[in-house]
PDB file of C-alpha atoms in Angstrom:
ATOM      1  CA  MET A   1     -23.910  38.314 123.664  1.00  0.00           C
ATOM      2  CA  SER A   2     -22.949  40.998 120.916  1.00  0.00           C
ATOM      3  CA  ARG A   3     -22.046  44.103 122.172  1.00  0.00           C
ATOM      4  CA  PRO A   4     -22.335  47.719 120.580  1.00  0.00           C
ATOM      5  CA  HIS A   5     -18.925  49.363 119.979  1.00  0.00           C
ATOM      6  CA  ARG A   6     -20.941  52.659 120.416  1.00  0.00           C
ATOM      7  CA  SER A   7     -20.769  52.623 124.243  1.00  0.00           C
ATOM      8  CA  HIS A   8     -17.162  51.459 124.407  1.00  0.00           C
ATOM      9  CA  LEU A   9     -14.893  54.504 125.818  1.00  0.00           C
ATOM     10  CA  SER A  10     -11.006  54.121 125.320  1.00  0.00           C
ATOM     11  CA  ASP A  11      -8.445  54.335 128.129  1.00  0.00           C
ATOM     12  CA  ALA A  12      -7.352  57.858 126.436  1.00  0.00           C
ATOM     13  CA  ALA A  13     -10.749  59.181 126.797  1.00  0.00           C
ATOM     14  CA  LEU A  14     -10.867  58.197 130.422  1.00  0.00           C
ATOM     15  CA  VAL A  15      -7.693  59.157 131.518  1.00  0.00           C
ATOM     16  CA  VAL A  16      -8.550  62.839 129.683  1.00  0.00           C
ATOM     17  CA  ALA A  17     -11.938  62.971 131.791  1.00  0.00           C
ATOM     18  CA  LEU A  18     -10.212  61.931 134.943  1.00  0.00           C
ATOM     19  CA  LEU A  19      -7.434  64.901 134.160  1.00  0.00           C
ATOM     20  CA  ILE A  20     -10.267  67.309 133.284  1.00  0.00           C
ATOM     21  CA  LEU A  21     -11.762  66.562 136.705  1.00  0.00           C
ATOM     22  CA  GLY A  22      -8.198  66.962 138.292  1.00  0.00           C
ATOM     23  CA  ILE A  23      -7.590  70.459 136.645  1.00  0.00           C
ATOM     24  CA  GLN A  24     -11.215  71.404 137.972  1.00  0.00           C
ATOM     25  CA  VAL A  25     -10.558  70.460 141.552  1.00  0.00           C
ATOM     26  CA  TYR A  26      -7.163  72.365 141.689  1.00  0.00           C
ATOM     27  CA  LEU A  27      -8.928  75.541 139.786  1.00  0.00           C
ATOM     28  CA  PHE A  28     -11.767  75.544 141.986  1.00  0.00           C
ATOM     29  CA  GLU A  29      -9.593  75.461 145.148  1.00  0.00           C
ATOM     30  CA  THR A  30      -6.900  77.860 144.035  1.00  0.00           C
ATOM     31  CA  VAL A  31     -10.008  80.354 143.051  1.00  0.00           C
ATOM     32  CA  LEU A  32     -11.782  79.946 146.173  1.00  0.00           C
ATOM     33  CA  GLN A  33      -8.706  80.837 148.150  1.00  0.00           C
ATOM     34  CA  SER A  34      -8.309  83.874 145.929  1.00  0.00           C
ATOM     35  CA  VAL A  35     -11.787  84.919 146.521  1.00  0.00           C
ATOM     36  CA  LEU A  36     -11.228  84.467 150.364  1.00  0.00           C
ATOM     37  CA  ASP A  37      -8.234  86.759 150.001  1.00  0.00           C
ATOM     38  CA  GLY A  38     -10.445  89.323 148.424  1.00  0.00           C
ATOM     39  CA  GLN A  39      -9.127  88.790 144.875  1.00  0.00           C
ATOM     40  CA  ARG A  40     -11.997  88.328 142.492  1.00  0.00           C
ATOM     41  CA  ALA A  41     -10.499  89.631 139.321  1.00  0.00           C
ATOM     42  CA  LEU A  42      -9.530  86.170 138.151  1.00  0.00           C
ATOM     43  CA  LEU A  43     -13.332  84.822 138.623  1.00  0.00           C
ATOM     44  CA  PRO A  44     -14.454  85.502 134.845  1.00  0.00           C
ATOM     45  CA  GLY A  45     -11.118  83.700 133.515  1.00  0.00           C
ATOM     46  CA  ALA A  46     -11.380  80.896 135.686  1.00  0.00           C
ATOM     47  CA  PHE A  47     -15.180  80.511 134.924  1.00  0.00           C
ATOM     48  CA  ALA A  48     -14.601  80.395 131.476  1.00  0.00           C
ATOM     49  CA  ALA A  49     -11.685  77.772 131.592  1.00  0.00           C
ATOM     50  CA  SER A  50     -13.693  75.469 133.988  1.00  0.00           C
ATOM     51  CA  LEU A  51     -16.536  76.039 131.300  1.00  0.00           C
ATOM     52  CA  VAL A  52     -14.650  74.689 128.485  1.00  0.00           C
ATOM     53  CA  LEU A  53     -13.036  71.782 130.270  1.00  0.00           C
ATOM     54  CA  THR A  54     -16.658  71.034 131.429  1.00  0.00           C
ATOM     55  CA  ALA A  55     -17.712  71.035 127.689  1.00  0.00           C
ATOM     56  CA  ILE A  56     -14.794  68.554 126.757  1.00  0.00           C
ATOM     57  CA  ALA A  57     -15.629  66.285 129.729  1.00  0.00           C
ATOM     58  CA  LEU A  58     -19.059  66.464 128.519  1.00  0.00           C
ATOM     59  CA  LEU A  59     -18.437  65.836 124.826  1.00  0.00           C
ATOM     60  CA  LEU A  60     -16.264  62.853 125.931  1.00  0.00           C
ATOM     61  CA  ALA A  61     -18.650  61.498 128.177  1.00  0.00           C
ATOM     62  CA  PHE A  62     -21.925  61.823 126.078  1.00  0.00           C
ATOM     63  CA  LYS A  63     -21.074  62.474 122.470  1.00  0.00           C
ATOM     64  CA  VAL A  64     -17.914  60.567 121.557  1.00  0.00           C
ATOM     65  CA  PRO A  65     -19.722  57.260 119.875  1.00  0.00           C
ATOM     66  CA  ARG A  66     -16.346  55.271 119.544  1.00  0.00           C
ATOM     67  CA  ILE A  67     -12.719  56.122 120.148  1.00  0.00           C
ATOM     68  CA  ASP A  68     -11.093  52.846 119.638  1.00  0.00           C
ATOM     69  CA  GLN A  69     -12.457  49.657 118.485  1.00  0.00           C
ATOM     70  CA  GLY A  70     -13.804  48.081 121.672  1.00  0.00           C
ATOM     71  CA  PRO A  71     -13.115  44.859 123.208  1.00  0.00           C
ATOM     72  CA  LYS A  72     -12.644  41.881 120.694  1.00  0.00           C
ATOM     73  CA  HIS A  73     -15.589  39.128 121.035  1.00  0.00           C
TER      74      HIS A  73
ATOM     75  CA  MET B   1     -22.142  33.517 143.455  1.00  0.00           C
ATOM     76  CA  ALA B   2     -21.993  36.439 145.759  1.00  0.00           C
ATOM     77  CA  LEU B   3     -25.048  38.198 146.840  1.00  0.00           C
ATOM     78  CA  TRP B   4     -24.507  41.343 145.238  1.00  0.00           C
ATOM     79  CA  ARG B   5     -23.830  39.578 142.118  1.00  0.00           C
ATOM     80  CA  ARG B   6     -27.313  37.734 142.313  1.00  0.00           C
ATOM     81  CA  SER B   7     -28.822  40.954 143.188  1.00  0.00           C
ATOM     82  CA  PHE B   8     -27.315  42.799 140.252  1.00  0.00           C
ATOM     83  CA  PRO B   9     -27.094  39.708 137.618  1.00  0.00           C
ATOM     84  CA  VAL B  10     -24.936  41.935 134.840  1.00  0.00           C
ATOM     85  CA  ASP B  11     -22.668  40.223 132.859  1.00  0.00           C
ATOM     86  CA  LEU B  12     -19.171  40.589 133.538  1.00  0.00           C
ATOM     87  CA  ALA B  13     -18.098  42.151 130.249  1.00  0.00           C
ATOM     88  CA  ASP B  14     -21.301  44.289 130.089  1.00  0.00           C
ATOM     89  CA  GLU B  15     -20.346  45.662 133.310  1.00  0.00           C
ATOM     90  CA  GLY B  16     -16.913  46.856 132.637  1.00  0.00           C
ATOM     91  CA  ARG B  17     -17.898  48.376 129.181  1.00  0.00           C
ATOM     92  CA  PHE B  18     -21.141  50.082 130.580  1.00  0.00           C
ATOM     93  CA  SER B  19     -19.350  51.147 134.199  1.00  0.00           C
ATOM     94  CA  ARG B  20     -16.550  52.858 132.150  1.00  0.00           C
ATOM     95  CA  ARG B  21     -18.993  55.338 129.844  1.00  0.00           C
ATOM     96  CA  GLU B  22     -21.113  55.952 132.977  1.00  0.00           C
ATOM     97  CA  PHE B  23     -18.068  56.706 134.953  1.00  0.00           C
ATOM     98  CA  ALA B  24     -16.982  59.309 132.503  1.00  0.00           C
ATOM     99  CA  ARG B  25     -20.620  60.725 132.758  1.00  0.00           C
ATOM    100  CA  PHE B  26     -20.401  60.968 136.307  1.00  0.00           C
ATOM    101  CA  LEU B  27     -16.693  62.793 135.862  1.00  0.00           C
ATOM    102  CA  ALA B  28     -18.109  65.289 133.671  1.00  0.00           C
ATOM    103  CA  LEU B  29     -21.272  65.818 135.797  1.00  0.00           C
ATOM    104  CA  VAL B  30     -18.740  66.595 138.704  1.00  0.00           C
ATOM    105  CA  SER B  31     -17.006  68.588 136.499  1.00  0.00           C
ATOM    106  CA  ALA B  32     -20.000  70.786 135.570  1.00  0.00           C
ATOM    107  CA  GLY B  33     -20.764  71.069 139.356  1.00  0.00           C
ATOM    108  CA  PHE B  34     -17.464  72.766 139.777  1.00  0.00           C
ATOM    109  CA  THR B  35     -18.180  75.214 137.085  1.00  0.00           C
ATOM    110  CA  ALA B  36     -21.661  76.022 138.419  1.00  0.00           C
ATOM    111  CA  GLY B  37     -19.645  76.612 141.431  1.00  0.00           C
ATOM    112  CA  LEU B  38     -17.303  79.222 140.124  1.00  0.00           C
ATOM    113  CA  GLY B  39     -20.271  80.913 138.340  1.00  0.00           C
ATOM    114  CA  TYR B  40     -21.982  81.030 141.666  1.00  0.00           C
ATOM    115  CA  LEU B  41     -18.861  82.820 143.179  1.00  0.00           C
ATOM    116  CA  TRP B  42     -18.683  85.284 139.977  1.00  0.00           C
ATOM    117  CA  LEU B  43     -22.157  86.197 140.293  1.00  0.00           C
ATOM    118  CA  ARG B  44     -22.560  86.521 144.122  1.00  0.00           C
ATOM    119  CA  LYS B  45     -22.295  90.275 145.204  1.00  0.00           C
ATOM    120  CA  LYS B  46     -21.982  89.529 148.833  1.00  0.00           C
ATOM    121  CA  PRO B  47     -18.218  88.859 150.000  1.00  0.00           C
ATOM    122  CA  LEU B  48     -17.900  85.189 151.365  1.00  0.00           C
ATOM    123  CA  GLU B  49     -17.789  84.509 154.958  1.00  0.00           C
ATOM    124  CA  GLY B  50     -14.211  85.532 156.070  1.00  0.00           C
ATOM    125  CA  ALA B  51     -13.291  87.714 152.912  1.00  0.00           C
ATOM    126  CA  PRO B  52     -13.059  91.300 153.018  1.00  0.00           C
ATOM    127  CA  GLU B  53     -15.358  93.647 151.371  1.00  0.00           C
ATOM    128  CA  PRO B  54     -14.373  95.199 148.055  1.00  0.00           C
ATOM    129  CA  ARG B  55     -12.297  98.048 148.601  1.00  0.00           C
ATOM    130  CA  GLY B  56     -14.070 101.604 148.399  1.00  0.00           C
ATOM    131  CA  GLN B  57     -16.905 100.447 150.283  1.00  0.00           C
ATOM    132  CA  ASN B  58     -17.725 101.887 153.918  1.00  0.00           C
ATOM    133  CA  GLU B  59     -14.295 103.320 154.061  1.00  0.00           C
ATOM    134  CA  VAL B  60     -14.911 105.491 156.886  1.00  0.00           C
ATOM    135  CA  PRO B  61     -11.827 106.209 158.905  1.00  0.00           C
ATOM    136  CA  VAL B  62     -11.660 105.064 162.606  1.00  0.00           C
ATOM    137  CA  ALA B  63      -9.469 106.951 165.076  1.00  0.00           C
ATOM    138  CA  LEU B  64      -7.263 105.018 167.242  1.00  0.00           C
ATOM    139  CA  GLY B  65      -5.750 107.556 169.350  1.00  0.00           C
ATOM    140  CA  LEU B  66      -2.403 108.992 169.887  1.00  0.00           C
ATOM    141  CA  ALA B  67       0.262 106.860 168.086  1.00  0.00           C
ATOM    142  CA  ALA B  68       2.719 107.487 170.866  1.00  0.00           C
ATOM    143  CA  ASP B  69       0.659 106.196 173.338  1.00  0.00           C
ATOM    144  CA  LEU B  70       1.523 102.540 171.909  1.00  0.00           C
ATOM    145  CA  ARG B  71       5.161 101.319 172.730  1.00  0.00           C
ATOM    146  CA  PRO B  72       7.051  98.392 171.432  1.00  0.00           C
ATOM    147  CA  GLY B  73       5.425  95.072 172.181  1.00  0.00           C
ATOM    148  CA  GLN B  74       2.212  96.604 172.860  1.00  0.00           C
ATOM    149  CA  SER B  75      -1.288  96.361 171.498  1.00  0.00           C
ATOM    150  CA  ARG B  76      -4.613  97.654 171.367  1.00  0.00           C
ATOM    151  CA  LEU B  77      -8.146  96.232 170.134  1.00  0.00           C
ATOM    152  CA  PHE B  78     -10.371  98.281 168.012  1.00  0.00           C
ATOM    153  CA  THR B  79     -13.526  97.927 165.771  1.00  0.00           C
ATOM    154  CA  PHE B  80     -13.253  99.136 162.266  1.00  0.00           C
ATOM    155  CA  ARG B  81     -16.122  98.931 160.012  1.00  0.00           C
ATOM    156  CA  ASP B  82     -18.744  97.465 162.364  1.00  0.00           C
ATOM    157  CA  ALA B  83     -18.904  96.229 166.004  1.00  0.00           C
ATOM    158  CA  GLN B  84     -17.961  92.830 164.761  1.00  0.00           C
ATOM    159  CA  ASP B  85     -15.141  93.869 162.612  1.00  0.00           C
ATOM    160  CA  ARG B  86     -12.544  93.336 165.416  1.00  0.00           C
ATOM    161  CA  CYS B  87      -9.126  94.651 164.912  1.00  0.00           C
ATOM    162  CA  ILE B  88      -5.734  94.790 166.627  1.00  0.00           C
ATOM    163  CA  LEU B  89      -3.393  97.515 166.699  1.00  0.00           C
ATOM    164  CA  LEU B  90       0.328  96.633 167.697  1.00  0.00           C
ATOM    165  CA  ARG B  91       3.540  98.243 167.591  1.00  0.00           C
ATOM    166  CA  THR B  92       6.481  95.934 166.460  1.00  0.00           C
ATOM    167  CA  PRO B  93       9.593  95.498 168.426  1.00  0.00           C
ATOM    168  CA  MET B  94      11.283  97.495 165.879  1.00  0.00           C
ATOM    169  CA  GLY B  95       8.837 100.376 166.636  1.00  0.00           C
ATOM    170  CA  GLU B  96       6.467 100.177 163.640  1.00  0.00           C
ATOM    171  CA  LEU B  97       2.762 100.241 163.910  1.00  0.00           C
ATOM    172  CA  ARG B  98       0.703  97.273 162.380  1.00  0.00           C
ATOM    173  CA  ALA B  99      -3.159  96.745 162.207  1.00  0.00           C
ATOM    174  CA  PHE B 100      -4.775  93.544 161.104  1.00  0.00           C
ATOM    175  CA  ARG B 101      -7.912  91.908 161.332  1.00  0.00           C
ATOM    176  CA  GLN B 102      -8.255  89.725 164.518  1.00  0.00           C
ATOM    177  CA  THR B 103      -9.886  86.844 162.754  1.00  0.00           C
ATOM    178  CA  CYS B 104      -7.576  83.796 162.308  1.00  0.00           C
ATOM    179  CA  THR B 105      -7.776  82.651 158.787  1.00  0.00           C
ATOM    180  CA  HIS B 106      -7.949  79.205 159.890  1.00  0.00           C
ATOM    181  CA  LEU B 107     -11.166  78.996 161.732  1.00  0.00           C
ATOM    182  CA  GLY B 108     -11.931  82.307 162.711  1.00  0.00           C
ATOM    183  CA  CYS B 109     -10.568  82.632 166.277  1.00  0.00           C
ATOM    184  CA  ALA B 110      -9.266  85.949 167.605  1.00  0.00           C
ATOM    185  CA  VAL B 111      -5.816  86.495 167.297  1.00  0.00           C
ATOM    186  CA  ARG B 112      -3.772  87.962 170.115  1.00  0.00           C
ATOM    187  CA  PHE B 113      -0.431  89.717 170.257  1.00  0.00           C
ATOM    188  CA  ARG B 114       2.117  87.911 172.360  1.00  0.00           C
ATOM    189  CA  ASN B 115       5.938  87.447 172.354  1.00  0.00           C
ATOM    190  CA  ASP B 116       6.381  89.555 169.144  1.00  0.00           C
ATOM    191  CA  ARG B 117       4.035  87.700 167.010  1.00  0.00           C
ATOM    192  CA  LEU B 118       0.368  87.048 166.580  1.00  0.00           C
ATOM    193  CA  GLU B 119      -1.006  83.892 167.938  1.00  0.00           C
ATOM    194  CA  CYS B 120      -4.286  82.166 167.447  1.00  0.00           C
ATOM    195  CA  PRO B 121      -4.837  80.138 170.828  1.00  0.00           C
ATOM    196  CA  CYS B 122      -7.443  77.854 169.529  1.00  0.00           C
ATOM    197  CA  HIS B 123      -5.147  75.713 167.242  1.00  0.00           C
ATOM    198  CA  GLU B 124      -1.736  77.238 167.869  1.00  0.00           C
ATOM    199  CA  GLY B 125      -1.517  79.237 164.791  1.00  0.00           C
ATOM    200  CA  PHE B 126       1.076  82.070 164.477  1.00  0.00           C
ATOM    201  CA  PHE B 127       1.355  84.828 162.374  1.00  0.00           C
ATOM    202  CA  GLU B 128       4.478  87.184 162.066  1.00  0.00           C
ATOM    203  CA  VAL B 129       3.669  90.945 162.688  1.00  0.00           C
ATOM    204  CA  GLU B 130       5.170  92.645 159.426  1.00  0.00           C
ATOM    205  CA  ARG B 131       2.924  91.467 157.028  1.00  0.00           C
ATOM    206  CA  GLY B 132       0.469  89.045 158.823  1.00  0.00           C
ATOM    207  CA  PHE B 133       2.074  85.807 157.010  1.00  0.00           C
ATOM    208  CA  PRO B 134       1.191  82.463 158.942  1.00  0.00           C
ATOM    209  CA  ILE B 135       4.567  81.198 160.128  1.00  0.00           C
ATOM    210  CA  GLN B 136       3.361  78.001 162.177  1.00  0.00           C
ATOM    211  CA  GLY B 137       0.295  76.133 162.839  1.00  0.00           C
ATOM    212  CA  PRO B 138      -2.684  75.207 160.738  1.00  0.00           C
ATOM    213  CA  PRO B 139      -3.254  78.942 159.147  1.00  0.00           C
ATOM    214  CA  THR B 140      -2.285  79.041 155.529  1.00  0.00           C
ATOM    215  CA  ARG B 141      -3.276  82.506 154.304  1.00  0.00           C
ATOM    216  CA  PRO B 142      -2.220  85.844 155.825  1.00  0.00           C
ATOM    217  CA  LEU B 143      -4.263  88.080 158.062  1.00  0.00           C
ATOM    218  CA  SER B 144      -6.207  90.921 156.676  1.00  0.00           C
ATOM    219  CA  GLY B 145      -4.033  94.352 156.952  1.00  0.00           C
ATOM    220  CA  ILE B 146      -5.691  97.352 157.959  1.00  0.00           C
ATOM    221  CA  ALA B 147      -4.012 100.513 156.519  1.00  0.00           C
ATOM    222  CA  LEU B 148      -3.141 103.233 158.960  1.00  0.00           C
ATOM    223  CA  GLU B 149      -2.731 106.885 158.775  1.00  0.00           C
ATOM    224  CA  LEU B 150      -0.796 109.066 161.038  1.00  0.00           C
ATOM    225  CA  ARG B 151      -1.998 112.486 160.870  1.00  0.00           C
ATOM    226  CA  SER B 152      -0.038 115.736 161.787  1.00  0.00           C
ATOM    227  CA  ASP B 153      -1.404 116.072 165.180  1.00  0.00           C
ATOM    228  CA  GLY B 154      -0.091 112.631 166.193  1.00  0.00           C
ATOM    229  CA  THR B 155      -3.160 110.723 166.163  1.00  0.00           C
ATOM    230  CA  LEU B 156      -3.440 107.546 164.371  1.00  0.00           C
ATOM    231  CA  TRP B 157      -6.608 106.240 161.988  1.00  0.00           C
ATOM    232  CA  ALA B 158      -7.461 103.160 160.336  1.00  0.00           C
ATOM    233  CA  VAL B 159      -8.651 104.120 157.022  1.00  0.00           C
ATOM    234  CA  GLY B 160      -9.078 100.900 154.777  1.00  0.00           C
ATOM    235  CA  ASP B 161      -7.912  97.690 153.925  1.00  0.00           C
ATOM    236  CA  LEU B 162      -4.349  96.509 152.743  1.00  0.00           C
ATOM    237  CA  PRO B 163      -4.086  94.494 150.085  1.00  0.00           C
ATOM    238  CA  LYS B 164      -3.287  90.642 150.604  1.00  0.00           C
ATOM    239  CA  PRO B 165       0.525  89.999 150.583  1.00  0.00           C
ATOM    240  CA  THR B 166       1.384  87.003 148.389  1.00  0.00           C
ATOM    241  CA  ASP B 167       5.211  86.791 148.645  1.00  0.00           C
ATOM    242  CA  LEU B 168       6.691  85.252 151.675  1.00  0.00           C
ATOM    243  CA  PRO B 169       8.965  87.543 153.618  1.00  0.00           C
ATOM    244  CA  ALA B 170      12.454  86.509 154.054  1.00  0.00           C
ATOM    245  CA  ARG B 171      12.288  87.346 157.919  1.00  0.00           C
ATOM    246  CA  ALA B 172       8.993  84.951 158.553  1.00  0.00           C
ATOM    247  CA  GLY B 173      11.374  82.019 159.054  1.00  0.00           C
ATOM    248  CA  ALA B 174      13.420  84.112 161.879  1.00  0.00           C
ATOM    249  CA  ALA B 175      10.074  84.440 163.710  1.00  0.00           C
ATOM    250  CA  CYS B 176       9.346  80.798 163.700  1.00  0.00           C
ATOM    251  CA  PRO B 177      11.703  78.174 165.309  1.00  0.00           C
ATOM    252  CA  ARG B 178       9.781  75.375 163.389  1.00  0.00           C
ATOM    253  CA  ILE B 179      10.516  76.475 160.089  1.00  0.00           C
ATOM    254  CA  LEU B 180      14.169  75.834 158.916  1.00  0.00           C
ATOM    255  CA  PRO B 181      15.835  78.924 156.991  1.00  0.00           C
ATOM    256  CA  LYS B 182      16.220  76.330 154.030  1.00  0.00           C
ATOM    257  CA  GLU B 183      12.534  75.746 153.866  1.00  0.00           C
ATOM    258  CA  VAL B 184      11.721  79.681 153.505  1.00  0.00           C
ATOM    259  CA  GLU B 185      14.774  80.333 151.181  1.00  0.00           C
ATOM    260  CA  ALA B 186      13.463  77.456 148.813  1.00  0.00           C
TER     261      ALA B 186
END
């Protein structure tokens, strides 16, 4: 069965996606704790950083056509 | 052949290839969910449950009586902004007056002043009385402090919120037998 290389995602891309999610979890937990402490000043910056991370994750997941050569047949 | 493989007849190689891409998409969507959550927190005007209101709103001073009436080790309850905003005024063993919201930062039980520290009876959380830091038990965030004002006629007034402290005081360890001095210094 032939398989298009277009769908293949490299280990590096997957690790970056996992890393981004880890950062997002840490960021959200930290910001939520700060908000509960009444400190809202970092919300705009945290939102911007989170937006950039999400954009990268979406780019990796949906738009990167082929990062490596994929598995050999 | 296992039942699940008969039910989902996907070639193993294809399964690995597609699941990796789809897993990355799932991660990206979860990441977008966190971003949306942060955006919601940013745009939300009303404070979250348990969070203090922004400073400068509803700052009506509340009279707490004569400061001299409270002796070291004693405490008194009062309400600040409304009937639900329960606070505790206390005089520390060192003779200093402190006031905190009674709401425990763990699960919201009412703390009480006992044995020179504030304790939450629900889950045995303890806070030191200087700045309201948690020193033992489940709470991880300090209590909300209330700013006090001693007027010339000897009366004590609650006048607003104190900013949340962020640095652990050195004496917090001394108040808690479970915290070793090395942990506090580190």
